[in-house]
Tab-separated table of C-alpha atoms and ligand atoms in Angstrom:
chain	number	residue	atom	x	y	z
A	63	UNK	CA	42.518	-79.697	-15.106
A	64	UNK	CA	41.430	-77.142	-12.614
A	65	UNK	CA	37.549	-77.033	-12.204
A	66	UNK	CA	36.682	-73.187	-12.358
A	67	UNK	CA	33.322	-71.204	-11.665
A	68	UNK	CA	32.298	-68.157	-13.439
A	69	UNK	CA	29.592	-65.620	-11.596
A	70	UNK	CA	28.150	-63.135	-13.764
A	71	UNK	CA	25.115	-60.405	-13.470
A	72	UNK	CA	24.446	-59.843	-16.988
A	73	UNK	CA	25.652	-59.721	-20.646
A	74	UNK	CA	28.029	-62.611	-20.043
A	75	UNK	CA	30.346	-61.855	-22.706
A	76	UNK	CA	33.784	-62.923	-20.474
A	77	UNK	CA	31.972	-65.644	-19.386
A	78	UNK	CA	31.232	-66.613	-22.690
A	79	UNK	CA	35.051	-66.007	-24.214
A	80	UNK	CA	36.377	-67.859	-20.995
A	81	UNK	CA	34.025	-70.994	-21.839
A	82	UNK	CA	35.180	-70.857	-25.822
A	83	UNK	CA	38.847	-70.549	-25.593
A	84	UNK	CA	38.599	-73.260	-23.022
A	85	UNK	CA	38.199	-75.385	-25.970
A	86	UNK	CA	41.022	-74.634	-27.929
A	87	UNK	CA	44.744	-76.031	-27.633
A	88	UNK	CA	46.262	-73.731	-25.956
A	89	UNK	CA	43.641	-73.502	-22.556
A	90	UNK	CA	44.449	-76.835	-21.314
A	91	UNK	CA	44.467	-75.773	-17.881
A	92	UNK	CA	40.994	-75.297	-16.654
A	93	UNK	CA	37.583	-76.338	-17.597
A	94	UNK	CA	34.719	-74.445	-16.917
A	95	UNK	CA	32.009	-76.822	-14.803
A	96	UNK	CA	29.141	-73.939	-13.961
A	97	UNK	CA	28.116	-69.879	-14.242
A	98	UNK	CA	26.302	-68.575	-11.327
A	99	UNK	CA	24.361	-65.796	-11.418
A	100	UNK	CA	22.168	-63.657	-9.062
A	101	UNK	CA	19.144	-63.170	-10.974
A	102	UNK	CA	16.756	-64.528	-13.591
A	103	UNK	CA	16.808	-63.932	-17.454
A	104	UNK	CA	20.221	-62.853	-17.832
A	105	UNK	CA	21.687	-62.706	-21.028
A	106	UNK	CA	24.755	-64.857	-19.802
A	107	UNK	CA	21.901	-67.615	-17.979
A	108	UNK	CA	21.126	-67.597	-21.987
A	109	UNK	CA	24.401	-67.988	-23.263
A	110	UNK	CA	25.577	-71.007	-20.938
A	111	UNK	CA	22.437	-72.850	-22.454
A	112	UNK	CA	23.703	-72.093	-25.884
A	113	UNK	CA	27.407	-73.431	-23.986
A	114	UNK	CA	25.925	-76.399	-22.643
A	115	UNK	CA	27.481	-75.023	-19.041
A	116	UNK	CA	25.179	-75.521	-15.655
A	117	UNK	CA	23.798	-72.207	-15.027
A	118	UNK	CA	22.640	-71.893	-10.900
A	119	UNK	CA	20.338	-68.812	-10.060
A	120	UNK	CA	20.928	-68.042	-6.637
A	121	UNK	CA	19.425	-65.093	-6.434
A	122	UNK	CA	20.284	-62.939	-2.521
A	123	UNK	CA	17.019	-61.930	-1.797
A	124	UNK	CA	15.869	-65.178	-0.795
A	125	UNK	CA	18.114	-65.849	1.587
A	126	UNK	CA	17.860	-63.902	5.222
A	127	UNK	CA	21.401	-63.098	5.650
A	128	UNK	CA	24.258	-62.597	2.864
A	129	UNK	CA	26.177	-65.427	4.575
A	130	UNK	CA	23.544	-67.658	3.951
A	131	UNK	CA	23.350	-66.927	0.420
A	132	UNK	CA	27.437	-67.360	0.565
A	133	UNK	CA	26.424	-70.889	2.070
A	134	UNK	CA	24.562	-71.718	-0.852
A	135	UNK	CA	26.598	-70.631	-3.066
A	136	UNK	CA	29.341	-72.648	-1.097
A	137	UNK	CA	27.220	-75.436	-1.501
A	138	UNK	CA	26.902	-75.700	-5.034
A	139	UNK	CA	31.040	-74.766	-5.556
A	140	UNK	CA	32.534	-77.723	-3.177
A	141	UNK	CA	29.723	-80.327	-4.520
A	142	UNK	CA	31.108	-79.672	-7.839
A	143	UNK	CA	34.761	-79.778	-6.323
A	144	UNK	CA	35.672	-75.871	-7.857
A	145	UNK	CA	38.727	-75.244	-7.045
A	146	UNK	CA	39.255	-71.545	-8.935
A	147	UNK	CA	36.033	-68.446	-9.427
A	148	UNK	CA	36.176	-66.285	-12.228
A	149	UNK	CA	34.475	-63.059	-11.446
A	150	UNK	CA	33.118	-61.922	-14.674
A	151	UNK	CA	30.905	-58.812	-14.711
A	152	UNK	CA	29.443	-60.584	-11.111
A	153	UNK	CA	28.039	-56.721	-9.765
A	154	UNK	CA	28.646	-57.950	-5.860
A	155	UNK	CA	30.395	-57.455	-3.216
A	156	UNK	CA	32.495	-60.695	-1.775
A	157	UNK	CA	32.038	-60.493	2.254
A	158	UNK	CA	34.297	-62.885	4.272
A	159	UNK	CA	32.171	-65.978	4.258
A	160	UNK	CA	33.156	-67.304	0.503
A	161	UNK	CA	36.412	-64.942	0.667
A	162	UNK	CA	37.345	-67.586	3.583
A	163	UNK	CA	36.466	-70.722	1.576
A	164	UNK	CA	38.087	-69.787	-1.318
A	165	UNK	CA	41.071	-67.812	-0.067
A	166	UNK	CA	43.163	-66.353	-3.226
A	167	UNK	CA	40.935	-68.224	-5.332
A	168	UNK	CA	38.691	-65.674	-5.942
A	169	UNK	CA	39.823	-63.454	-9.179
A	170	UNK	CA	37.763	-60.249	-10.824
A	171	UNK	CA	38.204	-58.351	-13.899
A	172	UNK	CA	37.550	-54.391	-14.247
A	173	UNK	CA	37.326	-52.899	-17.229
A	174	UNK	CA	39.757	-49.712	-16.262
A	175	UNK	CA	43.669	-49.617	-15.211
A	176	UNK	CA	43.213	-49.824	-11.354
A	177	UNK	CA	43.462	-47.763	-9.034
A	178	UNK	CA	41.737	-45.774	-11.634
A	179	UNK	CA	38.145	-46.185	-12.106
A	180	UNK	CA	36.707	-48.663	-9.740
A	181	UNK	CA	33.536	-49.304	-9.176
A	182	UNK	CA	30.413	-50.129	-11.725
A	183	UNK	CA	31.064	-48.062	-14.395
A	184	UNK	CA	34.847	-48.078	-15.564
A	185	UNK	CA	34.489	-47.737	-19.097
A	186	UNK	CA	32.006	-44.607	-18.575
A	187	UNK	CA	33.724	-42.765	-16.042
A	188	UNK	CA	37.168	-43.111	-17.860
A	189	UNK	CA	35.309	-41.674	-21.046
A	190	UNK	CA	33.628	-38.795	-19.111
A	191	UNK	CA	36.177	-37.793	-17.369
A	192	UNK	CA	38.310	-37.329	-20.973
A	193	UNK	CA	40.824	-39.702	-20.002
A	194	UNK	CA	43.564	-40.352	-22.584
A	195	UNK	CA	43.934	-43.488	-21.542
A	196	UNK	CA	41.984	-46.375	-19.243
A	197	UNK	CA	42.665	-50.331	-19.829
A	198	UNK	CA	41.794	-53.426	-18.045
A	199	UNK	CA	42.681	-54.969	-14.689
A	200	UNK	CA	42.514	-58.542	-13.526
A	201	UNK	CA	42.852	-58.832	-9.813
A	202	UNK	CA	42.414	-61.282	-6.486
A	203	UNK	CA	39.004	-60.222	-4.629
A	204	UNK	CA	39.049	-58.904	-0.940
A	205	UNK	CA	36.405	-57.323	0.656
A	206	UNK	CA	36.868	-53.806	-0.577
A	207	UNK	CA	35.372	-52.732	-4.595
A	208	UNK	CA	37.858	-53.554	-7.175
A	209	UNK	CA	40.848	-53.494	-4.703
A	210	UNK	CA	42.168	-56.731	-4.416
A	211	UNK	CA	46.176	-57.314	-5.536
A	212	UNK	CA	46.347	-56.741	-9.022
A	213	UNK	CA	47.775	-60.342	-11.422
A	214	UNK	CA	47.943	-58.333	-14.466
A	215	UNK	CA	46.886	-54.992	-15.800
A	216	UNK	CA	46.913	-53.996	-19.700
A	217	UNK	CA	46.580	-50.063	-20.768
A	218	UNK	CA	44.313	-48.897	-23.966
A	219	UNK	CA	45.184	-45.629	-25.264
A	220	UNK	CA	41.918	-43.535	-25.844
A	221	UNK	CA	42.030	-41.998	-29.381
A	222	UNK	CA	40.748	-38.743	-30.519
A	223	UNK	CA	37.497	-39.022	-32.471
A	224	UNK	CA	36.513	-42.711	-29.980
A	225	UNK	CA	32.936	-42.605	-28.758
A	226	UNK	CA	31.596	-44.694	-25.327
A	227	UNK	CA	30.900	-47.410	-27.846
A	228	UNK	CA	34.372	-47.646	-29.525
A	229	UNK	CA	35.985	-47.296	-26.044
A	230	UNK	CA	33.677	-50.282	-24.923
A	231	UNK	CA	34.210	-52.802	-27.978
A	232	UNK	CA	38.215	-51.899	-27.665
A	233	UNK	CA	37.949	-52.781	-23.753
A	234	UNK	CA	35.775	-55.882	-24.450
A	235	UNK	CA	38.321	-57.002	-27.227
A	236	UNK	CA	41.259	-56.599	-24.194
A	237	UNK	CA	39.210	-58.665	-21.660
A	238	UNK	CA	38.151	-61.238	-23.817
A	239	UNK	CA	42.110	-62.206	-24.696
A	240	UNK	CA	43.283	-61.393	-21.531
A	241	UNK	CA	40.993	-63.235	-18.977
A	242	UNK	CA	41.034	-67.112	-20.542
A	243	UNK	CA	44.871	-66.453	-20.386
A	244	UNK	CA	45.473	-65.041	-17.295
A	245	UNK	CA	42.855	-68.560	-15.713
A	246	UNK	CA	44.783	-70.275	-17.563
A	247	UNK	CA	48.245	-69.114	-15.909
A	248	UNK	CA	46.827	-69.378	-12.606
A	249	UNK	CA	44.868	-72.547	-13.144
A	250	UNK	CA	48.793	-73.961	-13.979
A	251	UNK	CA	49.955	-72.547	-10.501
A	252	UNK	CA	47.177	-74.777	-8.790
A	253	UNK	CA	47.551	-77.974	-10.681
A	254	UNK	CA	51.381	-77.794	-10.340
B	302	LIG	C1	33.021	-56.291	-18.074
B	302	LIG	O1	33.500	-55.196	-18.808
B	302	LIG	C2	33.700	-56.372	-16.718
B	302	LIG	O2	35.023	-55.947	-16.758
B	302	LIG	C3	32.845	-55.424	-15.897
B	302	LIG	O3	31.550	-55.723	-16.294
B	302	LIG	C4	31.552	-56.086	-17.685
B	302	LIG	C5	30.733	-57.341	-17.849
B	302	LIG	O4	30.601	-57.675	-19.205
B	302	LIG	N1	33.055	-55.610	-14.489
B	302	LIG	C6	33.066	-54.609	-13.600
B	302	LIG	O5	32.814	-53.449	-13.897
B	302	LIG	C7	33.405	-55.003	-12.182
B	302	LIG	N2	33.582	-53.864	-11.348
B	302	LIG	P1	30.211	-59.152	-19.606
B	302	LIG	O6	28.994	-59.515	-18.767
B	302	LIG	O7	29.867	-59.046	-21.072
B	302	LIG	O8	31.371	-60.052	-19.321
């Protein structure tokens, strides 16, 4: 069993589909031991209560330097021996400190088809720029934003008559099948 973190900024809803299909038969691969997150009162600090997962706040501003709140955060990860992080919604930029301790163990997912669409709003700037279609990405983290080698990539068409909030349920519908699988997969690679 593979010991994986999850870091999330705010709804938590991957975080939350990665915990629950943990559970089930098929997920054998990886167990999720903690969420991070980088502020207070998120919804997803609420939902690992509901989960019964550790939820850390380690929140940047207190720290003087971003490697020292990488330290931290490096910290917490090796004292409870993580061996895979789930990016899930986590709005931050990875610098070299924990891209060095976890090298290729760092994965993200982005709600568009990459290289389309990076950044923080995938879903909206697919729908206003009148795309036909978008779809989800789930890739290894570098230092750049969203640019990391791509593991898997699924296309959504975008049908006539969709609003932001269709387009958004559809994408959230893709991610939520597609990210426990995918940790699973890789979690397999490690253990083997
Ligand atoms: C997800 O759609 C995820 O793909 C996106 O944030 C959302 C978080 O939702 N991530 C990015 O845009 C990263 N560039 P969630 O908190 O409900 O999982």
């Amino acid at each position: 069993m593979v010991k994986i973190a999850v870091f999330a900024s705010g709804n938590g809803g991957n975080f939350q589909s990665i915990v629950e299909k943990s559970k089930e038969d098929k997920y054998i691969n990886y167990s999720v031991e903690l969420l991070i997150v980088d502020k207070k009162n998120s919804y997803a600090e609420k939902r690992a209560k509901n989960l019964g997962i550790p939820c850390y706040i380690v929140i940047p501003k207190e720290f003087s330097t971003k490697e020292n709140y990488e330290k931290k955060i490096i910290e917490i990860l090796n004292e409870n021996e993580i061996r895979l992080i789930a990016l899930a919604g986590y709005m931050r930029i990875i610098s070299s400190t924990l891209l060095k301790a976890y090298e290729n163990k760092i994965v993200n997912i982005h709600p568009a088809y990459l290289p389309n669409y990076p950044g923080k709003d995938g879903i909206g700037d697919a729908f206003k720029a009148g795309a036909k279609e978008t779809g989800v990405t789930i890739h290894y983290v570098d230092e750049g934003v969203d640019s990391g080698e791509i593991i898997y990539q699924e296309k959504l068409k975008i049908k006539d008559g969709w609003n932001i909030e269709k387009l958004e349920e559809e994408i959230h519908k893709i991610e939520h099948r597609i990210y426990p699988a995918i940790l699973n997969e890789l979690s397999k690679k490690i253990k083997d």
